[in-house]
Coordinates of C-alpha atoms and ligand atoms in Angstrom, one line a residue:
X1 CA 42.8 -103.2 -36.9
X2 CA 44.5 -105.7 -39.5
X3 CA 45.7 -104.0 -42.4
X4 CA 44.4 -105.3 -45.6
X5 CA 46.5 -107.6 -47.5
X6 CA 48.6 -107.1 -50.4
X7 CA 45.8 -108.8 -52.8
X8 CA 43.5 -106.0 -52.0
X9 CA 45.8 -103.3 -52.1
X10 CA 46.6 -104.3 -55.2
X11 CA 43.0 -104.3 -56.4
X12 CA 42.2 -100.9 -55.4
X13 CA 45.6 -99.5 -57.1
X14 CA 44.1 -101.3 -60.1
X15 CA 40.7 -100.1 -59.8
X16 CA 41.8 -96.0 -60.0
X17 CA 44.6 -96.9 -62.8
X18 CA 41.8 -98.1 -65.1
X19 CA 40.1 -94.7 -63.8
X20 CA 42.8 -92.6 -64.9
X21 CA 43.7 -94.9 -68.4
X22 CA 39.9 -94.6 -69.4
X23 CA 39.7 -90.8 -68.2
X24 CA 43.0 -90.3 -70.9
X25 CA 41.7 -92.1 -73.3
X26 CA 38.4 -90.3 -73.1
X27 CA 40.5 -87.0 -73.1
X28 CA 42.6 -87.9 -76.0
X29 CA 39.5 -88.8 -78.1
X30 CA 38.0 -85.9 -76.7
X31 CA 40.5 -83.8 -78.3
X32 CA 40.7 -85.2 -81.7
X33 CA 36.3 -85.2 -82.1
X34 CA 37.2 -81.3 -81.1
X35 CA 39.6 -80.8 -83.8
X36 CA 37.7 -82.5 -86.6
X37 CA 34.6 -80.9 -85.4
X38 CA 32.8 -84.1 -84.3
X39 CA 30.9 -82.6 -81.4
X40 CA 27.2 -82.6 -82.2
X41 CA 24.1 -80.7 -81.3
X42 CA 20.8 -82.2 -80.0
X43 CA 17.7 -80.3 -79.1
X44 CA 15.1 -80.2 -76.5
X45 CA 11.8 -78.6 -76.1
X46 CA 11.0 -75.9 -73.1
X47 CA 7.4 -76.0 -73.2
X48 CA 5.0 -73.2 -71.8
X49 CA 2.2 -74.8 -69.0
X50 CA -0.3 -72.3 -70.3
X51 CA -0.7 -73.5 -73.5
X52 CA 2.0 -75.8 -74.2
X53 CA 3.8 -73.4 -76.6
X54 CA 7.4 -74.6 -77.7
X55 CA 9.2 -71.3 -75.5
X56 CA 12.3 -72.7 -76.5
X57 CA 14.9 -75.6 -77.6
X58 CA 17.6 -76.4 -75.0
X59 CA 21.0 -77.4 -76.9
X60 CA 22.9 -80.5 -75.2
X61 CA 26.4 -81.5 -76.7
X62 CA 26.8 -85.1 -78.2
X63 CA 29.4 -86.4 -78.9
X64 CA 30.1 -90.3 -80.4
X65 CA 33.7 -92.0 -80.6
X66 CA 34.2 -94.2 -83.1
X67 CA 36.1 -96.6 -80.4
X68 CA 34.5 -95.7 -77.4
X69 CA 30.6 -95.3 -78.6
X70 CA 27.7 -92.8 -77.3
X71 CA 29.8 -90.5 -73.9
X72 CA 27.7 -88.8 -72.3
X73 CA 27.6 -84.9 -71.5
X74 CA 28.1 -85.9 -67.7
X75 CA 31.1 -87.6 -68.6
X76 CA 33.1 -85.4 -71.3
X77 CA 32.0 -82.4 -70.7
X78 CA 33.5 -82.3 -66.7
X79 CA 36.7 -84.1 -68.5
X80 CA 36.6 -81.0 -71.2
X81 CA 36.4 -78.3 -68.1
X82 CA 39.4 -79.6 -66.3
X83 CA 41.2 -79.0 -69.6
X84 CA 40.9 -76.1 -71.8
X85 CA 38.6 -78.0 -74.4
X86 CA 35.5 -77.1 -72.8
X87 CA 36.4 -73.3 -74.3
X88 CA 35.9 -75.0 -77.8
X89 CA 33.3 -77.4 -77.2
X90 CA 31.3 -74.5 -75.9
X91 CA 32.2 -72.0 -78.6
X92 CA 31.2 -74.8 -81.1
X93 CA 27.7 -75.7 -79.7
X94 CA 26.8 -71.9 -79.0
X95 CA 27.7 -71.0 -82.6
X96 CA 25.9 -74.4 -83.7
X97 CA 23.4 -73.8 -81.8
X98 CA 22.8 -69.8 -82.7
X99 CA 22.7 -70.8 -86.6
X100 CA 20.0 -73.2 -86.0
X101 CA 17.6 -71.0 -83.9
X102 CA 18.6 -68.5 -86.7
X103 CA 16.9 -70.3 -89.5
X104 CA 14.5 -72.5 -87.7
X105 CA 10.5 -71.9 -88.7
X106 CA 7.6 -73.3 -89.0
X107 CA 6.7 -75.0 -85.5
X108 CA 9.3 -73.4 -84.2
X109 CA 9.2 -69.9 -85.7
X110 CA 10.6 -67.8 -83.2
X111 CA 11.6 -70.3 -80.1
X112 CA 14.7 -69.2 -78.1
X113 CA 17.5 -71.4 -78.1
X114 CA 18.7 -72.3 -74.2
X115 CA 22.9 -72.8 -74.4
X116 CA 24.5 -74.4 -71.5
X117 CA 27.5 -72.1 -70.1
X118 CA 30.3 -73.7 -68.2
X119 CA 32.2 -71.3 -65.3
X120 CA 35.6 -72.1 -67.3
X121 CA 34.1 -69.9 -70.1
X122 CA 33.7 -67.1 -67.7
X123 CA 37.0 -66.8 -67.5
X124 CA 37.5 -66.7 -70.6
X125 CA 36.4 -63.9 -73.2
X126 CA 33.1 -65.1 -73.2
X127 CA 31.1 -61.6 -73.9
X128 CA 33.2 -62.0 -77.4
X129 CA 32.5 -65.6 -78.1
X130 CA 28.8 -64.9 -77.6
X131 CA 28.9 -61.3 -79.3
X132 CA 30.7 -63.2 -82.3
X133 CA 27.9 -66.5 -82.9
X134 CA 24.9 -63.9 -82.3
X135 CA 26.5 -61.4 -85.2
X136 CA 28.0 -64.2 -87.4
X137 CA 24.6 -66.5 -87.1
X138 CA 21.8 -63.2 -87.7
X139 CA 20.0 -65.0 -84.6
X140 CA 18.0 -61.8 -82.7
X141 CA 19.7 -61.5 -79.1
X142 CA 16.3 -61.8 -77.0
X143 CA 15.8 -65.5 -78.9
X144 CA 19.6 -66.3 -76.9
X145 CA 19.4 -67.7 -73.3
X146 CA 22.5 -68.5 -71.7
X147 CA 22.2 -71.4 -68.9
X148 CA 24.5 -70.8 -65.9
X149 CA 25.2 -72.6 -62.3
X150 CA 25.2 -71.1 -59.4
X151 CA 29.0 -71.5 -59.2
X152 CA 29.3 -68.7 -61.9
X153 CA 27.3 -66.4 -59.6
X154 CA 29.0 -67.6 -56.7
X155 CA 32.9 -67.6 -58.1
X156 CA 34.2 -63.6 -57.8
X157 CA 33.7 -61.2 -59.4
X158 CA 32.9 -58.1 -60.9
X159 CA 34.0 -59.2 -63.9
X160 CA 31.3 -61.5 -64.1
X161 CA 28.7 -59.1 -63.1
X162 CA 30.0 -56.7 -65.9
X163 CA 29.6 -59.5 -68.3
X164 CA 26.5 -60.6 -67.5
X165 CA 25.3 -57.1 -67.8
X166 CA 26.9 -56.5 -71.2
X167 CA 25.2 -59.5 -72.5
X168 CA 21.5 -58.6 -70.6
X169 CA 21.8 -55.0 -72.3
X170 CA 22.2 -56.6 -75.7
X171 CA 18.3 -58.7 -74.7
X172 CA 20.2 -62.0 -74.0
X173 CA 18.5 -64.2 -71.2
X174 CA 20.2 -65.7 -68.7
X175 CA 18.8 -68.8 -67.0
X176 CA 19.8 -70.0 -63.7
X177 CA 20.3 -74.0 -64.5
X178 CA 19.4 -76.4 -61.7
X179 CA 18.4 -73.9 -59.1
X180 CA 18.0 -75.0 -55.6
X181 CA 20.5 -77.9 -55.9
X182 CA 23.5 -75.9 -54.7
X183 CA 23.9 -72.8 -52.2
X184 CA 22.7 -70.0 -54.3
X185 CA 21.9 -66.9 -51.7
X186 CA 19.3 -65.0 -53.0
X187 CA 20.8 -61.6 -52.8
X188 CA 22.8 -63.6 -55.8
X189 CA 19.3 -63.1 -57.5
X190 CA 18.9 -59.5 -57.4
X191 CA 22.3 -58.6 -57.8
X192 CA 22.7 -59.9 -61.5
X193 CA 20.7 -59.5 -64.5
X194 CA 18.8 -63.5 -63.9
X195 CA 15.3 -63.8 -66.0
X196 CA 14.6 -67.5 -65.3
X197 CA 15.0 -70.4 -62.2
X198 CA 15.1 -73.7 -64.1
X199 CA 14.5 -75.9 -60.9
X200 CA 16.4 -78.8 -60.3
X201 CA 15.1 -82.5 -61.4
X202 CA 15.7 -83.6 -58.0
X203 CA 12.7 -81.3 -56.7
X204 CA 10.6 -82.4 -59.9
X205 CA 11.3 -86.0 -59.1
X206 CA 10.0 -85.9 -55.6
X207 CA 6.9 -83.8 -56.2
X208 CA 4.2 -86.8 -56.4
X209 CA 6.2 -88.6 -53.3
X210 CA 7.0 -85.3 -50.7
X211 CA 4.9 -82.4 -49.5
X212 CA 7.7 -81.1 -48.4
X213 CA 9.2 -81.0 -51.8
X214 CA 5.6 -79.7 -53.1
X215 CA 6.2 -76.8 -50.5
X216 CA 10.1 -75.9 -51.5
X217 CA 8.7 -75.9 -55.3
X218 CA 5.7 -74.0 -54.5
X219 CA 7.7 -71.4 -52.0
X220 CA 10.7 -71.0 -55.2
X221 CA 8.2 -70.5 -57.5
X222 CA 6.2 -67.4 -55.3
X223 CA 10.1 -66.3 -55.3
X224 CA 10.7 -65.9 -58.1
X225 CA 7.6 -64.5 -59.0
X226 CA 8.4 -62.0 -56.4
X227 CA 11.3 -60.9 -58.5
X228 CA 9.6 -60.9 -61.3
X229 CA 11.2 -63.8 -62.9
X230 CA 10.2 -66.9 -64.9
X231 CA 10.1 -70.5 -63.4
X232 CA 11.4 -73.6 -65.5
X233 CA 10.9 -77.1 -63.7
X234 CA 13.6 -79.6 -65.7
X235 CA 13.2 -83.4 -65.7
X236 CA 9.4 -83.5 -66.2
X237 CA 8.6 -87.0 -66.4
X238 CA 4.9 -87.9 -65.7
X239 CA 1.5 -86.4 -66.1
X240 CA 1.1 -86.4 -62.3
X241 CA 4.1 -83.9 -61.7
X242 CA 3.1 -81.5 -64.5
X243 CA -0.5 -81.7 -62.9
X244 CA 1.2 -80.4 -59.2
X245 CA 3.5 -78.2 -61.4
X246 CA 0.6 -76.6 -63.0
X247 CA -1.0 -76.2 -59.4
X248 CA 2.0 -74.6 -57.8
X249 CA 1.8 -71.8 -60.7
X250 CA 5.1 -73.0 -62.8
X251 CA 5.8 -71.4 -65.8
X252 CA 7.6 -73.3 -68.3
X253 CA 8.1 -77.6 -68.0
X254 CA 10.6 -79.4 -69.7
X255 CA 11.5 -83.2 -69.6
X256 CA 10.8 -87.0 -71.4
X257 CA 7.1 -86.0 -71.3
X258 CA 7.3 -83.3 -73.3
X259 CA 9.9 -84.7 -75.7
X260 CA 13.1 -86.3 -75.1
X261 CA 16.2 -84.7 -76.5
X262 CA 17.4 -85.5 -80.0
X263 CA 18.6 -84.1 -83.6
X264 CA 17.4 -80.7 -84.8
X265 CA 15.2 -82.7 -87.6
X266 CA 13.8 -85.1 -85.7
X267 CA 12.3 -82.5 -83.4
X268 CA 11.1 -80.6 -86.2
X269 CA 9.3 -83.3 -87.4
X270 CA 7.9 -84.2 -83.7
X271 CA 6.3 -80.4 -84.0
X272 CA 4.9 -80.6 -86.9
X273 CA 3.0 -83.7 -86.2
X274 CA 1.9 -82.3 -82.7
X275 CA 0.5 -79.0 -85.1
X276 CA -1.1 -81.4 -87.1
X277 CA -3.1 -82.6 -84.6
Ligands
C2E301 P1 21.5 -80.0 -67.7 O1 21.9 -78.7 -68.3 O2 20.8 -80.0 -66.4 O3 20.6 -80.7 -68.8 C1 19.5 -81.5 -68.6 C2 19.9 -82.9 -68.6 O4 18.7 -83.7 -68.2 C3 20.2 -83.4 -70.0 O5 21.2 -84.5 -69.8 C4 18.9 -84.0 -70.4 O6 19.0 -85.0 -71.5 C5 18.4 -84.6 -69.2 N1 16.9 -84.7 -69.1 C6 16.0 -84.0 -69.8 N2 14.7 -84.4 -69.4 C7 14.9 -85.4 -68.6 C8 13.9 -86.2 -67.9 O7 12.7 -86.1 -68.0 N3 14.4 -87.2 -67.0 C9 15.8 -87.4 -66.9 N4 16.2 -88.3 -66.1 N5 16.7 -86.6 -67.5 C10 16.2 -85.6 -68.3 P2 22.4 -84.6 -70.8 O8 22.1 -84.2 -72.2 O9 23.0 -85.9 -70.5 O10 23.4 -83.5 -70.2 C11 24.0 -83.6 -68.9 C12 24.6 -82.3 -68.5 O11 25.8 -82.1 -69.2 C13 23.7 -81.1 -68.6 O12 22.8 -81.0 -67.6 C14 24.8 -80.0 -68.6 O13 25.1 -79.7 -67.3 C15 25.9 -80.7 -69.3 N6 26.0 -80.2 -70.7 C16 25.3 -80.8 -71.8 N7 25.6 -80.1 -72.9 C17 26.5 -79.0 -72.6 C18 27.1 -78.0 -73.2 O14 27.0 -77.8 -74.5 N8 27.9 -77.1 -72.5 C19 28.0 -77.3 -71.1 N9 28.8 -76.5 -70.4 N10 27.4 -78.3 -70.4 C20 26.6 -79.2 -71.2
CA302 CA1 20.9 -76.9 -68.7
CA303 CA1 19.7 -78.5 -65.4
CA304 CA1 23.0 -80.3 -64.5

């Protein structure tokens, strides 16, 4: 085979040097918007099937550079894991995101707020990070969920079975975030304190397309009714998949349908219109 010639190998050697530069510069900025607390909250509704019921807000980080614009969680928030920032970021949206379900009402009088967890805080003192923002905030531990991956469940360790427990005892939830996209075993399941399955987009996405995917969602959802726990399907995007959702006995839907993500006011207000009418 010829080997390719110097122009290209140049090329390539740029192409992952403008990886890493950007990825830096991301991190740098990263940093700073950490230390001058410029990591923002935005909300999303968890809606019950039954009776469409706001169950809960999900809290996503934001986060805006003045050089760089609008990142995106995808982006930063892998960056922030492979450095210890993620530790703050997560500290700051969970206690953000505690003192807003604390002393939101009206349309959203007693929601749970749903916090994303990253494994790098479980090896961390996470059990006192969360301990602190529930005491410090006033929020009720049963209106916490905590949003986990597989990996946590999968990584060790009784340490994270004793934390997980700790927290469960106090009433926190714990969600299991896109379930079925990775390997979880289900002896995973029965072995820690779970309460909810949020399924995975990817299944969601395929429902109106696949009966296979139709049988997958249906057969998780007996599941986890089996062990008594609640279904959420993520990334609900038209009225067809909430129709087969509703079929296959789903509990909770979330997704653009049901409201798109955005500031703590702006949902607010999206409520109270939906009340009104
Ligand atoms: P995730 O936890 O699976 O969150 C759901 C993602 O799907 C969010 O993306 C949300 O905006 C998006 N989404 C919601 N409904 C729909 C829909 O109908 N269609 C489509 N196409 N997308 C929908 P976002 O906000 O960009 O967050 C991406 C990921 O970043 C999250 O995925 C989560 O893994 C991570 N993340 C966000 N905030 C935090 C955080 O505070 N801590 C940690 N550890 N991770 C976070
Ligand atoms: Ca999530
Ligand atoms: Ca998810
Ligand atoms: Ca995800």
């Amino acid at each position: 085979a010829k080997r390719d010639g110097p122009g290209s190998l140049r090329l390539f050697d740029r192409t992952l040097l403008e990886e890493a530069e950007r990825r830096w510069q991301i991190e740098r900025a990263l940093r700073l918007a950490v230390a001058t607390s410029r990591i923002e909250v935005h909300y999303q509704p968890i809606v019950r099937l039954a009776d469409r019921r706001v169950l809960a807000l999900e809290a996503l980080a934001r986060w805006t550079d003045p050089q760089l614009g609008p990142i995106s969680p995808a982006i930063f928030i892998p960056i922030a894991e492979e450095s210890s920032l993620i530790n703050q970021i997560g500290k700051a949206v969970l206690m953000q995101a505690c003192c807003d379900a604390a002393a939101w009402d009206g349309a959203l009088a007693g929601a749970c707020v749903s916090v994303n967890l990253s494994p790098a805080q479980f090896r961390s003192e996470i059990a006192t990070v969360v301990e602190q923002a529930l005491v410090i905030s006033g929020l009720d531990p049963s209106r916490l969920i905590l949003e986990i991956t597989e990996t946590v469940l999968m990584q060790d360790s009784g340490t994270t079975l004793q934390t997980l427990n700790q927290l469960s005892e106090k009433g926190v939830g714990l969600a299991i975030d896109d379930f079925g996209a990775g390997y979880t075993s289900l002896a995973y399941l029965k072995k820690f304190p779970v309460h909810k399955i949020k399924l995975d987009r990817s299944f969601v996405s395929d429902l109106e397309d696949s009966e296979d995917s139709r049988l997958i969602v249906e057969a998780m959802i007996r599941l986890a009714h089996v062990l008594g726990l609640q279904t959420v399907a993520e990334g609900v995007e038209t009225e067809a998949q909430l129709a087969f959702l509703e079929r296959l006995g789903c509990d909770e839907v979330q997704g653009y349908l049901l409201g798109r993500p955005g500031p703590l006011d702006r949902i607010l207000a999206a409520r109270l219109r939906a009340a009104a009418n």
